Coordinates of C-alpha atoms in Angstrom, one line a residue:
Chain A
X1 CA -0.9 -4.0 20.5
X2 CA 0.6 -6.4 22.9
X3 CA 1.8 -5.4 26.0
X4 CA 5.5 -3.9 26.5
X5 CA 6.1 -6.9 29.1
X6 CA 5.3 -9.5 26.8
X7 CA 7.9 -10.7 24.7
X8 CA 7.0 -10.4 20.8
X9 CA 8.2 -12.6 18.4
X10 CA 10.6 -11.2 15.7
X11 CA 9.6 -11.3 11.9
X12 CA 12.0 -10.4 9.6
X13 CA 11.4 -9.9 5.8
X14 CA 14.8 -10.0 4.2
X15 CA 15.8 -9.5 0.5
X16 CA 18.4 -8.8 -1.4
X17 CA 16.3 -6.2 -3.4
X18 CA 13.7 -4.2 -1.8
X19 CA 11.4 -6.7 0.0
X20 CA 8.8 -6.0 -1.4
X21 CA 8.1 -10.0 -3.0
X22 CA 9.0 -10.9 1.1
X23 CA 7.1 -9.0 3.0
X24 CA 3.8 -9.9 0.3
X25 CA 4.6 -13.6 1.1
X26 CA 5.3 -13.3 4.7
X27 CA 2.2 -10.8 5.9
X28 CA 0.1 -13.6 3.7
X29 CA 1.1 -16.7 5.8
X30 CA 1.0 -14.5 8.8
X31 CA -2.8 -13.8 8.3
X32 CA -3.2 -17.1 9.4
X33 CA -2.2 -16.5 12.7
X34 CA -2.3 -13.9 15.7
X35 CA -0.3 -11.2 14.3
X36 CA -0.2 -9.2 17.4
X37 CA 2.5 -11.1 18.9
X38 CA 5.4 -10.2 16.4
X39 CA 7.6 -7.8 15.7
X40 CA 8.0 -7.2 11.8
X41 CA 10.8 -5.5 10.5
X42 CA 12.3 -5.8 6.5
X43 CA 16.0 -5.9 6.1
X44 CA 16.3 -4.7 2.3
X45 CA 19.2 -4.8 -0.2
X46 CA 21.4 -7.5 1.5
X47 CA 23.1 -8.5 -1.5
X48 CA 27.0 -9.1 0.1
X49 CA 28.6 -11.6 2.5
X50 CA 29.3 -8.8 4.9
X51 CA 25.7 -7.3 5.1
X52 CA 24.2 -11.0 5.4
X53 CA 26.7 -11.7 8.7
X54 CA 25.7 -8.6 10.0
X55 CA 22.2 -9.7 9.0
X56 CA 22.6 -12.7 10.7
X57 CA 24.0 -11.2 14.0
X58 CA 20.6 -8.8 14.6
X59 CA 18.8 -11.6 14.1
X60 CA 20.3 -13.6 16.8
X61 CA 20.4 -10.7 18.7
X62 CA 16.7 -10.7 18.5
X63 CA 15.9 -13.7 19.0
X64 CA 18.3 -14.1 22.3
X65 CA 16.2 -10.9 24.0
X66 CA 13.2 -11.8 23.2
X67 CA 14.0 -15.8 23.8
X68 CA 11.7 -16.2 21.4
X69 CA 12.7 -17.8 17.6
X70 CA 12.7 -15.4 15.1
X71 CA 11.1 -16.4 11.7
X72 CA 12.9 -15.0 8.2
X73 CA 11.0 -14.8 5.5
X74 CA 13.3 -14.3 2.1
X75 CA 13.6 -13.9 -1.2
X76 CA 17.2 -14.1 -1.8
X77 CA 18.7 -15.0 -5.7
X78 CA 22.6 -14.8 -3.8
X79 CA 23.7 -18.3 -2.9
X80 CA 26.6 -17.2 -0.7
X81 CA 24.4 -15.1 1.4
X82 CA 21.2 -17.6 1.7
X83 CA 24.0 -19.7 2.9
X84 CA 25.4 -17.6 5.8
X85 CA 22.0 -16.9 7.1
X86 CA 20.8 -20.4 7.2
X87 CA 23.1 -21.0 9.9
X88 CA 20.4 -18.5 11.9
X89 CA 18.9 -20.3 14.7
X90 CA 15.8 -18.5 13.1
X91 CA 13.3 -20.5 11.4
X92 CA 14.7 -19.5 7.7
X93 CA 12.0 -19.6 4.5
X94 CA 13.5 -18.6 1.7
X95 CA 11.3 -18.7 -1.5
X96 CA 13.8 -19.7 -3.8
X97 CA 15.1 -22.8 -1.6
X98 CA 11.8 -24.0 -1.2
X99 CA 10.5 -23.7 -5.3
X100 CA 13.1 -23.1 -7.7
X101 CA 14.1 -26.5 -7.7
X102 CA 10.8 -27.5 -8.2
X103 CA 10.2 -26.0 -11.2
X104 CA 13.7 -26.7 -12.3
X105 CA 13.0 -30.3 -12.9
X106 CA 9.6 -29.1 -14.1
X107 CA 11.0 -27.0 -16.8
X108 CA 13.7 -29.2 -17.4
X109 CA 16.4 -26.3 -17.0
X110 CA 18.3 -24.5 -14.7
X111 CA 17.5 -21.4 -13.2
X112 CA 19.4 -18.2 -14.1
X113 CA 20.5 -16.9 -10.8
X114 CA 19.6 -13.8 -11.6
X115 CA 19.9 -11.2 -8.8
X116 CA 16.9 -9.3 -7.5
X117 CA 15.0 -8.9 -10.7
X118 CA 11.4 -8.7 -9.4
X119 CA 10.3 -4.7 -8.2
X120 CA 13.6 -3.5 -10.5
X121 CA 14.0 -2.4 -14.2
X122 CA 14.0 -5.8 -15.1
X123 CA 12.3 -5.3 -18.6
X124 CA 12.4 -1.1 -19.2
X125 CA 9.9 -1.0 -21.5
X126 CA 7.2 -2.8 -19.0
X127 CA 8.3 -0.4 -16.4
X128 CA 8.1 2.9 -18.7
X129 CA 4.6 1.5 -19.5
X130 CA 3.6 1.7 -15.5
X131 CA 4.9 5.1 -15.5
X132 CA 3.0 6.2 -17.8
X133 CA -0.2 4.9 -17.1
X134 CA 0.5 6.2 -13.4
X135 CA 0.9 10.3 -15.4
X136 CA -1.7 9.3 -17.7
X137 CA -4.0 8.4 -14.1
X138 CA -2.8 11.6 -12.7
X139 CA -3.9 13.8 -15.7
X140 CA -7.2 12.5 -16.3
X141 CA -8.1 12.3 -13.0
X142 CA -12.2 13.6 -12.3
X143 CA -12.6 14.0 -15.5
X144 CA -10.3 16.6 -16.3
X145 CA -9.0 16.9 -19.6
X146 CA -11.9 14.4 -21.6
X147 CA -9.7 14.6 -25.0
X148 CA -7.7 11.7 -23.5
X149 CA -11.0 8.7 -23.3
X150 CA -9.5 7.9 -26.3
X151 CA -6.6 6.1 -24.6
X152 CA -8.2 4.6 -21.4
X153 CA -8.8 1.1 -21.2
X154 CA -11.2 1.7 -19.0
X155 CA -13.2 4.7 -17.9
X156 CA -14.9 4.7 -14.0
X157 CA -17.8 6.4 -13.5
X158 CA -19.3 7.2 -10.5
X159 CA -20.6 10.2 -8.0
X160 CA -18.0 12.1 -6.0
X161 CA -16.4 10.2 -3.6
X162 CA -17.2 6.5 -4.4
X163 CA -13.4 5.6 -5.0
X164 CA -12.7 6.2 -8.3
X165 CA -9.3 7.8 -8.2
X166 CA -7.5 5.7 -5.8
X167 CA -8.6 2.7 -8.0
X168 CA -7.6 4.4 -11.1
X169 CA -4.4 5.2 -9.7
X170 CA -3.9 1.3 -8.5
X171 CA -4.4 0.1 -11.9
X172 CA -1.7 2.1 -13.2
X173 CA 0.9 1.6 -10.4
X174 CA 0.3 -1.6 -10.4
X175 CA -0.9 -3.1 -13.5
X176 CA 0.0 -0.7 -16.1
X177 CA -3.5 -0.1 -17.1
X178 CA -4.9 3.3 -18.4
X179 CA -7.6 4.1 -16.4
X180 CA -9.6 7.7 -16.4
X181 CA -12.6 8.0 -14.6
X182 CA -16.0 10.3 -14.7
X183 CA -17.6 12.0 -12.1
X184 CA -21.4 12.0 -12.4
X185 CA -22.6 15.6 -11.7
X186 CA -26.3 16.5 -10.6
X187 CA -27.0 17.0 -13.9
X188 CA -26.1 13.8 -15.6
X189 CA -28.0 12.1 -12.8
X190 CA -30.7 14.1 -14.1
X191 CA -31.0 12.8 -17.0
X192 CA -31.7 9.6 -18.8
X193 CA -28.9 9.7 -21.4
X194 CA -25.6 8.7 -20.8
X195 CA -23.3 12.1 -20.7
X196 CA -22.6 13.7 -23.6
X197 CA -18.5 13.0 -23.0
X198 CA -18.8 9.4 -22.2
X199 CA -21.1 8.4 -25.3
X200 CA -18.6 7.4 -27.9
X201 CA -16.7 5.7 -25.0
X202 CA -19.7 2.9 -23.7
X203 CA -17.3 -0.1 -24.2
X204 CA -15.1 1.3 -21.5
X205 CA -17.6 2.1 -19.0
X206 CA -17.3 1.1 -15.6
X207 CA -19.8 1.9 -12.7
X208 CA -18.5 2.2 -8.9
X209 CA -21.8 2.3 -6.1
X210 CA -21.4 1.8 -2.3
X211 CA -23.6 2.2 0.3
X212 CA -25.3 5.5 1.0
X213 CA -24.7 5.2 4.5
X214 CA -20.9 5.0 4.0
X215 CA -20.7 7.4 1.4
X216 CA -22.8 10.1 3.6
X217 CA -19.6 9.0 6.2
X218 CA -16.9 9.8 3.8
X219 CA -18.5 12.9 2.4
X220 CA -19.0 14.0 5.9
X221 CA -15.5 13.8 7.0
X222 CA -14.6 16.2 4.1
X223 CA -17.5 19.0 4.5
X224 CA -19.4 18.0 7.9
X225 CA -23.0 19.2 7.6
X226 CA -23.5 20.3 4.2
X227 CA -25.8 19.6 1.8
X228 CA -22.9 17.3 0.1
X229 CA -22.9 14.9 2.3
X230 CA -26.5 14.9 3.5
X231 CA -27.8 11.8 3.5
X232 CA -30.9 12.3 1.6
X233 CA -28.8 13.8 -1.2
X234 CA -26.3 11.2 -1.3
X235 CA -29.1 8.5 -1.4
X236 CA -30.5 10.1 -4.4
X237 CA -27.1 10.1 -6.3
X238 CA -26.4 6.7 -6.0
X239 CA -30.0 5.6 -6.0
X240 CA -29.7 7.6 -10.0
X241 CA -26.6 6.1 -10.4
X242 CA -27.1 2.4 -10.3
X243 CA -30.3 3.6 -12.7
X244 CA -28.3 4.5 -15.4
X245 CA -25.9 1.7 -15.2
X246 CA -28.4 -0.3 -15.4
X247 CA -30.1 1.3 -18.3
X248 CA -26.9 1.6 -20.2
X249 CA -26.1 -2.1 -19.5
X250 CA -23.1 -1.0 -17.8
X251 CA -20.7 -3.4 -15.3
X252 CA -20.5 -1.7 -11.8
X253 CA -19.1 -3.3 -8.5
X254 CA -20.3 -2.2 -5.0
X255 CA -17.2 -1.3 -3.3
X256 CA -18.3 -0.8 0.1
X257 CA -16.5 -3.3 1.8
X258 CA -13.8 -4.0 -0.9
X259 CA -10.1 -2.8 -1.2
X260 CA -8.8 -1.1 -3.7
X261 CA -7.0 -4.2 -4.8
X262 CA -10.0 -6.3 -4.7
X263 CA -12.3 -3.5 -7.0
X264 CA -9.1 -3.2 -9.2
X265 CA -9.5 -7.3 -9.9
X266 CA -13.1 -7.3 -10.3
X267 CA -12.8 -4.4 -12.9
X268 CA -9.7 -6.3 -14.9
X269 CA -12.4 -9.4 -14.5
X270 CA -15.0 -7.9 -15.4
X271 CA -13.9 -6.0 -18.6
X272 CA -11.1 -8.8 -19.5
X273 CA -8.4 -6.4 -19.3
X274 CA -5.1 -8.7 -19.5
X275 CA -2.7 -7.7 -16.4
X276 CA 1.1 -6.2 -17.8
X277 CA 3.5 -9.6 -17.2
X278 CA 5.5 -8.8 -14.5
Chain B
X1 CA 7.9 -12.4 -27.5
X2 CA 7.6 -16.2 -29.1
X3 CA 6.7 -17.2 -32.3
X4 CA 3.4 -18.2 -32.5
X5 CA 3.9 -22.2 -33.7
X6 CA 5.8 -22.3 -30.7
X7 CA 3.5 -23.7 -28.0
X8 CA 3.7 -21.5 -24.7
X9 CA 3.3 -22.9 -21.2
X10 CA 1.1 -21.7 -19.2
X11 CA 1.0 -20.1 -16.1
X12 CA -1.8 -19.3 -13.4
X13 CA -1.7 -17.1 -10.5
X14 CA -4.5 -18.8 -8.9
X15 CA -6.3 -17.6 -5.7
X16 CA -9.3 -17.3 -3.3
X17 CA -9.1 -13.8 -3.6
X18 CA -7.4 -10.9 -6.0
X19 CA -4.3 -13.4 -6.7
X20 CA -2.1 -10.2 -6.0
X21 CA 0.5 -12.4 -3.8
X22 CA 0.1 -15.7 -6.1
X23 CA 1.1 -12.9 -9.0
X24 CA 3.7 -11.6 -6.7
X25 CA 5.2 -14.8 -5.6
X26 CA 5.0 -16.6 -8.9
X27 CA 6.8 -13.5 -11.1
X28 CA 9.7 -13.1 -8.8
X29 CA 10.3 -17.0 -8.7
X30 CA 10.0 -16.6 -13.0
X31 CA 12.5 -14.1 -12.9
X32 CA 15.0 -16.8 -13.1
X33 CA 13.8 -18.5 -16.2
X34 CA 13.2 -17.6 -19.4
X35 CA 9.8 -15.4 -19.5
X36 CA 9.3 -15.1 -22.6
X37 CA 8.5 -19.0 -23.0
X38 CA 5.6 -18.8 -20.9
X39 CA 1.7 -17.4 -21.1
X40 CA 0.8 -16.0 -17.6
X41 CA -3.0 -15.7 -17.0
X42 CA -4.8 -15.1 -13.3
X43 CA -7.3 -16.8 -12.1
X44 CA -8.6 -14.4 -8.8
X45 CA -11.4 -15.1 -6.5
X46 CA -11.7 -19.1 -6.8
X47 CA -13.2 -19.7 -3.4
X48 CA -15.8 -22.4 -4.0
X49 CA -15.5 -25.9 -5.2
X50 CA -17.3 -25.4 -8.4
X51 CA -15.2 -22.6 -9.0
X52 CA -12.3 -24.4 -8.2
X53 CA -13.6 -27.5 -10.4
X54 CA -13.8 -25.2 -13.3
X55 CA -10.2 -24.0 -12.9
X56 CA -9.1 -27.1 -13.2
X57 CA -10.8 -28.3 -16.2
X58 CA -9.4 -24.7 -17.8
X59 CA -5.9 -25.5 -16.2
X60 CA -6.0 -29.4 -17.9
X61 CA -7.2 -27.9 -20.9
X62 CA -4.4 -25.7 -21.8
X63 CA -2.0 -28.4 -20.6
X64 CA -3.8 -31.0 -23.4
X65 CA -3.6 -28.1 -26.0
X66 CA 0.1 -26.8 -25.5
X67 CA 1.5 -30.6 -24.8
X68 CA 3.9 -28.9 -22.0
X69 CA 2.4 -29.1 -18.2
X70 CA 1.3 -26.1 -16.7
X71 CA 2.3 -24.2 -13.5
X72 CA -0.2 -23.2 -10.6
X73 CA 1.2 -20.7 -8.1
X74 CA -1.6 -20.4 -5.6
X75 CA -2.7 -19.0 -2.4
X76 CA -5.9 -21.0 -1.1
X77 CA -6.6 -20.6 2.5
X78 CA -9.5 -23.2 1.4
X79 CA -8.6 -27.0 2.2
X80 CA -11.9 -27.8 0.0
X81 CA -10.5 -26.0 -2.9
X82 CA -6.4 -26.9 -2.7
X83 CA -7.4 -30.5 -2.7
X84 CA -10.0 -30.3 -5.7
X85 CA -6.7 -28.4 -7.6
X86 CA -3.8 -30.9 -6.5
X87 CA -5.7 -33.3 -8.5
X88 CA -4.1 -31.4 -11.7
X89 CA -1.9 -32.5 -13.6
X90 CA -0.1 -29.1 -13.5
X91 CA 2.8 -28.0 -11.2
X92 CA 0.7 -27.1 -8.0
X93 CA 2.4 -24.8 -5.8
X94 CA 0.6 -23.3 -2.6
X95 CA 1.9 -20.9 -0.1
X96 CA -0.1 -22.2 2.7
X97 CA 0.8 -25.9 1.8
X98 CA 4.2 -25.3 1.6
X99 CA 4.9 -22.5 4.7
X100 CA 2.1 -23.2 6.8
X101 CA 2.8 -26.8 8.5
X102 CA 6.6 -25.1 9.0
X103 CA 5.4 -22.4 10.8
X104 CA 2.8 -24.2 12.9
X105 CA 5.9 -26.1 14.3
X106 CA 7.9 -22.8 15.2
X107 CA 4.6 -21.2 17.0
X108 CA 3.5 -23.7 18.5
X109 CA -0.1 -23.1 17.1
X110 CA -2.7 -24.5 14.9
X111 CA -3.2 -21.4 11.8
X112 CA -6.4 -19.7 11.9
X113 CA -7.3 -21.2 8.2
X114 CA -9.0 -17.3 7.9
X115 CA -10.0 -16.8 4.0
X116 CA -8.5 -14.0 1.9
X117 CA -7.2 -11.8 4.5
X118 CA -4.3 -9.9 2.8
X119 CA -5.0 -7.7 0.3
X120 CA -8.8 -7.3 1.3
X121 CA -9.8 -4.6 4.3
X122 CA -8.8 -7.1 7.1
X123 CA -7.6 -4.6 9.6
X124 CA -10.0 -1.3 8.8
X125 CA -7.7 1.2 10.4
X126 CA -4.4 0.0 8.4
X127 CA -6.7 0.1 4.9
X128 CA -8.1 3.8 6.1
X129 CA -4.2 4.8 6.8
X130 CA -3.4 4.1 3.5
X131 CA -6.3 6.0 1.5
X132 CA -5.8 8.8 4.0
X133 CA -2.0 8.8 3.2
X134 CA -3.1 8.3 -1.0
X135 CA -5.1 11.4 -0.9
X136 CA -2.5 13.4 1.5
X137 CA 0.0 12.4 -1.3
X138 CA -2.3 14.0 -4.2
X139 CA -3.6 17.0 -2.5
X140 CA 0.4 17.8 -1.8
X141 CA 1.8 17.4 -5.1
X142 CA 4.0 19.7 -6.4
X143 CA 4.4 21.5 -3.6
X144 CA 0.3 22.6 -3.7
X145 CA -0.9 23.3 -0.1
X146 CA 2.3 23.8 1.4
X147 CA 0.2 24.3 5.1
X148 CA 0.1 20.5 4.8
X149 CA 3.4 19.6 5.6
X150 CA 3.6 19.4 9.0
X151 CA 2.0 15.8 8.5
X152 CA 4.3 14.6 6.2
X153 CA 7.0 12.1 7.1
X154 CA 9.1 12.7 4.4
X155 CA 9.1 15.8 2.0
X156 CA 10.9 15.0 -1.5
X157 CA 12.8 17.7 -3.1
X158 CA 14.1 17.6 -6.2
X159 CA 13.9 19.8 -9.8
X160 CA 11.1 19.1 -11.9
X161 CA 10.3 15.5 -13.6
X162 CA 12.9 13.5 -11.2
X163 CA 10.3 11.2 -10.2
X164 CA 9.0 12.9 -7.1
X165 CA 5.3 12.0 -7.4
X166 CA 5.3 9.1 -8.4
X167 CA 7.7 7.3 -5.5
X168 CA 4.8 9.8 -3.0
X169 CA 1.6 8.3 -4.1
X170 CA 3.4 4.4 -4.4
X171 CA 4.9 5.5 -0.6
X172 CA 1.3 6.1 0.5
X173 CA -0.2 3.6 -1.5
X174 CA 2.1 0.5 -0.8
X175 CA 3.0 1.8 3.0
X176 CA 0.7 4.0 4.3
X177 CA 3.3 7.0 4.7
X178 CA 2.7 10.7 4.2
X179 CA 4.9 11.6 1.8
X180 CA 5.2 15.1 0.1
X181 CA 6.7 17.1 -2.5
X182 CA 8.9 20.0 -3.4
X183 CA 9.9 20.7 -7.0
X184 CA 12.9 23.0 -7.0
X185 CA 12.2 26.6 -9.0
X186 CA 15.2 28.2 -10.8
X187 CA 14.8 30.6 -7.5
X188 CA 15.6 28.1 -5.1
X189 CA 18.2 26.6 -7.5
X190 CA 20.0 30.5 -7.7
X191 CA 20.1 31.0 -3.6
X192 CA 22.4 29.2 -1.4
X193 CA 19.7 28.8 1.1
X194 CA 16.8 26.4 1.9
X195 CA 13.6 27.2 0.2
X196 CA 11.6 29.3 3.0
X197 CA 8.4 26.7 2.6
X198 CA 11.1 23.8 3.8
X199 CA 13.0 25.4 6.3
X200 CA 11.0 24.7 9.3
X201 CA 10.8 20.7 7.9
X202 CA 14.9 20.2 7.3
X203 CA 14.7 16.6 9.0
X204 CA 12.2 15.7 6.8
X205 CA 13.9 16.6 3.7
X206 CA 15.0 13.9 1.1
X207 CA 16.3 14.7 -2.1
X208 CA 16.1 13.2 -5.7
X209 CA 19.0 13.4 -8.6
X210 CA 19.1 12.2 -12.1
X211 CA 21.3 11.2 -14.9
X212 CA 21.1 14.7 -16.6
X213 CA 21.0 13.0 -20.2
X214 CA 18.2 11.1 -18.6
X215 CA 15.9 13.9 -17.2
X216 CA 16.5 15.7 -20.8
X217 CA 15.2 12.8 -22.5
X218 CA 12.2 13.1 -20.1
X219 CA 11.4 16.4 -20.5
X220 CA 12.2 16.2 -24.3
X221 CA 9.1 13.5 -24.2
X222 CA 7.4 16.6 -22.7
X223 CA 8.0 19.8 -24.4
X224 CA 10.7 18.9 -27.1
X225 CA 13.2 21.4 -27.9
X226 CA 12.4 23.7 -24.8
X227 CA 14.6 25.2 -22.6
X228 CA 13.2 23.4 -20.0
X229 CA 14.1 20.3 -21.8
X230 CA 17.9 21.6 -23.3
X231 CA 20.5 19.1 -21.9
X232 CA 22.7 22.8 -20.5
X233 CA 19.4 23.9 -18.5
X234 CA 18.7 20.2 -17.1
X235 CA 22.4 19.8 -16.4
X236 CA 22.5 23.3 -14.2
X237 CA 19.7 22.5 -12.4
X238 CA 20.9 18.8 -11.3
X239 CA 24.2 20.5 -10.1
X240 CA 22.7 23.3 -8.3
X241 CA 20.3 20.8 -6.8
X242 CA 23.2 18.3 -5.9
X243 CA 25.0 21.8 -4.3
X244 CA 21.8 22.3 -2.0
X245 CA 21.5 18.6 -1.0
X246 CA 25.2 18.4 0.5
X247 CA 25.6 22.1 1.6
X248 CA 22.3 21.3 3.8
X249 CA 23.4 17.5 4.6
X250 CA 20.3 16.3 3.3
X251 CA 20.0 12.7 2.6
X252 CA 19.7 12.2 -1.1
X253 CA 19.3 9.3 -3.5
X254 CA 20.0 9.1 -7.6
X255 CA 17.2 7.4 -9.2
X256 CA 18.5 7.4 -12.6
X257 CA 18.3 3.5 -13.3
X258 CA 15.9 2.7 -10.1
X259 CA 12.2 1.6 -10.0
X260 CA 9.4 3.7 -7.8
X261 CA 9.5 0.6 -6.0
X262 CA 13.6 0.6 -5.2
X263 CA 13.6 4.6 -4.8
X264 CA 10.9 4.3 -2.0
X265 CA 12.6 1.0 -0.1
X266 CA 16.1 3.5 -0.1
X267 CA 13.9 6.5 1.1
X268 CA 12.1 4.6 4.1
X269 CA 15.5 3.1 5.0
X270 CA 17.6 6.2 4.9
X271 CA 14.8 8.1 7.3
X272 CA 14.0 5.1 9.5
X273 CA 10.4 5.3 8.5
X274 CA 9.0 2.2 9.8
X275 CA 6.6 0.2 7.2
X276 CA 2.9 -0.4 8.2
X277 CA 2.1 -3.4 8.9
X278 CA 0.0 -5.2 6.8

């Protein structure tokens, strides 16, 4: 955090939808430089004349107490209200300025001027899809209720804790895809066989591992001291674990340092899963 | 979908990383053309020049086979690997290319050309926030572990199947916020009160309504021809909900023709709950 006496820089993400396309462009190109010294706010659903002037006027507002230019980053379809706002004596970047007429003479056609389509119910059926991969996530979540491998694109499989639900869930939400997952118990990591649920299912196997160190962390912060998240114990899981991926042949990804959005993309890589079109 | 003797131009969401923003930025910018002429593919985690030269013989490829030029939306922080892919043929359009030399001028600063930073763990706290706030959202559905909620930011209320967890786990997932749920019982829906569980957490209170035809066709998918599902049932419920919301001034939202993605924008904007940063 910057101090209160210095004067931060004022980002705003504006759309005439929710944002969302504005602020994933904007905290991108502002990766590439000290983000400590702005100010980010989104201005949503400003989709009228009136909300743009008044848009406008907080922005200049900003940018007069600070005395610093405020950047806009936007993703606005309207015409009339990318117009008022590039007046702003903000440095205005609006996506749709700066590439639809580049792929207009590309694609040899005009754009539709469709408002706000992106993060909406564009196409229903795409959307019900999400939905329902996002309850079939939640309902097959650690293994619970096995009688639905049959509909998983993809099944993760992995000790307690390694990440498997969050990624599961990100699939869904964001992708569309059905993703269950396993939890290997002490006595599949026992064993040499594959568990008895997951052997019809081998194509759609998926094997998470992370570091023991980090997963005797995680485990800790949940039940501090017990034999759970001892590190000997959580050693020998994973040190079983990657043994039976490998003697099953099965993908896994160390997730240690990874998102969830970057193990979500090595999985949909991995096992070719073809991303929902947008 | 198009015929198959049509040829299809292709698309690629190309990127040094999970290709999430090339994805993000390149499908709102399609919105305003006609999808269904194109094939979208993504091409994540090209970070090297051999990498990159095999993306470009894949890229010129379909281009040959379709006779129609492909598109490139990319985010490369690599100089090594943008200038290996504007050799294409293809329409090659970068985020940093385009945004970054503009933004240089207005800070007054040279970028920090730093690889892959959104969408990966750059700032470890801000990526811990989230998971924390993912498994806050599942270990409070549904009103489970009703202790919790003095963490939450926002507490959703609404009748069963209105949407409620899925707009909680994308709030966490996509923001970071603690969000929990309610689901109003037909006891809560008979009183005139609060629910005792929420009355100590009124300013935190946001509720959910539905098209009543819309949540019986939802709970029909369910349990068809239930009295949970029945269209007079659904319909009493909505109304004794809606009663609750204004007799208790809480802030409300009707989701009936809105994505997770919309609902949560209105929710965080309504309660002033700032976004994280990313």
């Amino acid at each position: 955090m910057s101090d209160a006496d210095t004067p931060q820089r004022s980002i705003f993400f504006l759309s005439d939808r929710t944002g969302i396309t504005a602020e994933t462009l904007g905290a991108t190109l502002l990766t590439q430089f000290d983000e400590r010294s702005f100010r980010q706010s989104t201005l949503p659903f400003i989709n009228t004349p009136e909300k743009a002037r008044s848009a406008l006027e907080y922005i200049e507002h900003t940018g007069r107490a600070s005395g610093l230019q405020p950047i806009v980053f936007s993703t606005t379809v309207s015409e009339d209200v990318r117009e008022i706002l590039r007046d702003s004596s903000a440095l205005f970047l609006d996506l749709f300025d700066t590439f639809v007429p580049k792929l207009e003479r590309a694609l040899e056609t005009k754009s539709e001027h469709r408002e706000g389509r992106a993060h909406g119910i564009a196409d229903e059926a795409t959307y019900r899809s999400r939905i329902d991969a996002m309850n079939y996530a939640l309902t097959h979540d650690d293994g619970v209720g096995e009688s639905g491998y049959d509909q998983a694109q993809v099944i993760l499989v992995a000790p307690s804790r390694c990440g498997k639900t969050p990624v599961c869930i990100y699939l869904a939400m964001q992708h569309g895809v059905y993703a269950a997952n396993y939890p290997l118990t002490d006595e599949d990591l026992e064993g040499t066989g594959l568990p008895r649920a997951l052997k019809p299912y081998r194509d759609k196997l998926y094997g998470l591992w992370i570091d023991p160190e980090r997963l005797h962390h995680i485990r800790s912060e949940r039940r501090r001291g017990s034999s759970y998240a001892a590190l000997p114990q959580v050693s020998y899981e994973l040190r079983q674990a990657e043994g039976l991926y490998k003697r099953h042949g099965l993908p896994y990804a160390e997730t240690t340092n990874k998102s969830i959005e970057e193990i979500a993309t090595l999985i949909m890589q991995d096992k070719d899963i073809r991303r929902r079109s947008f």
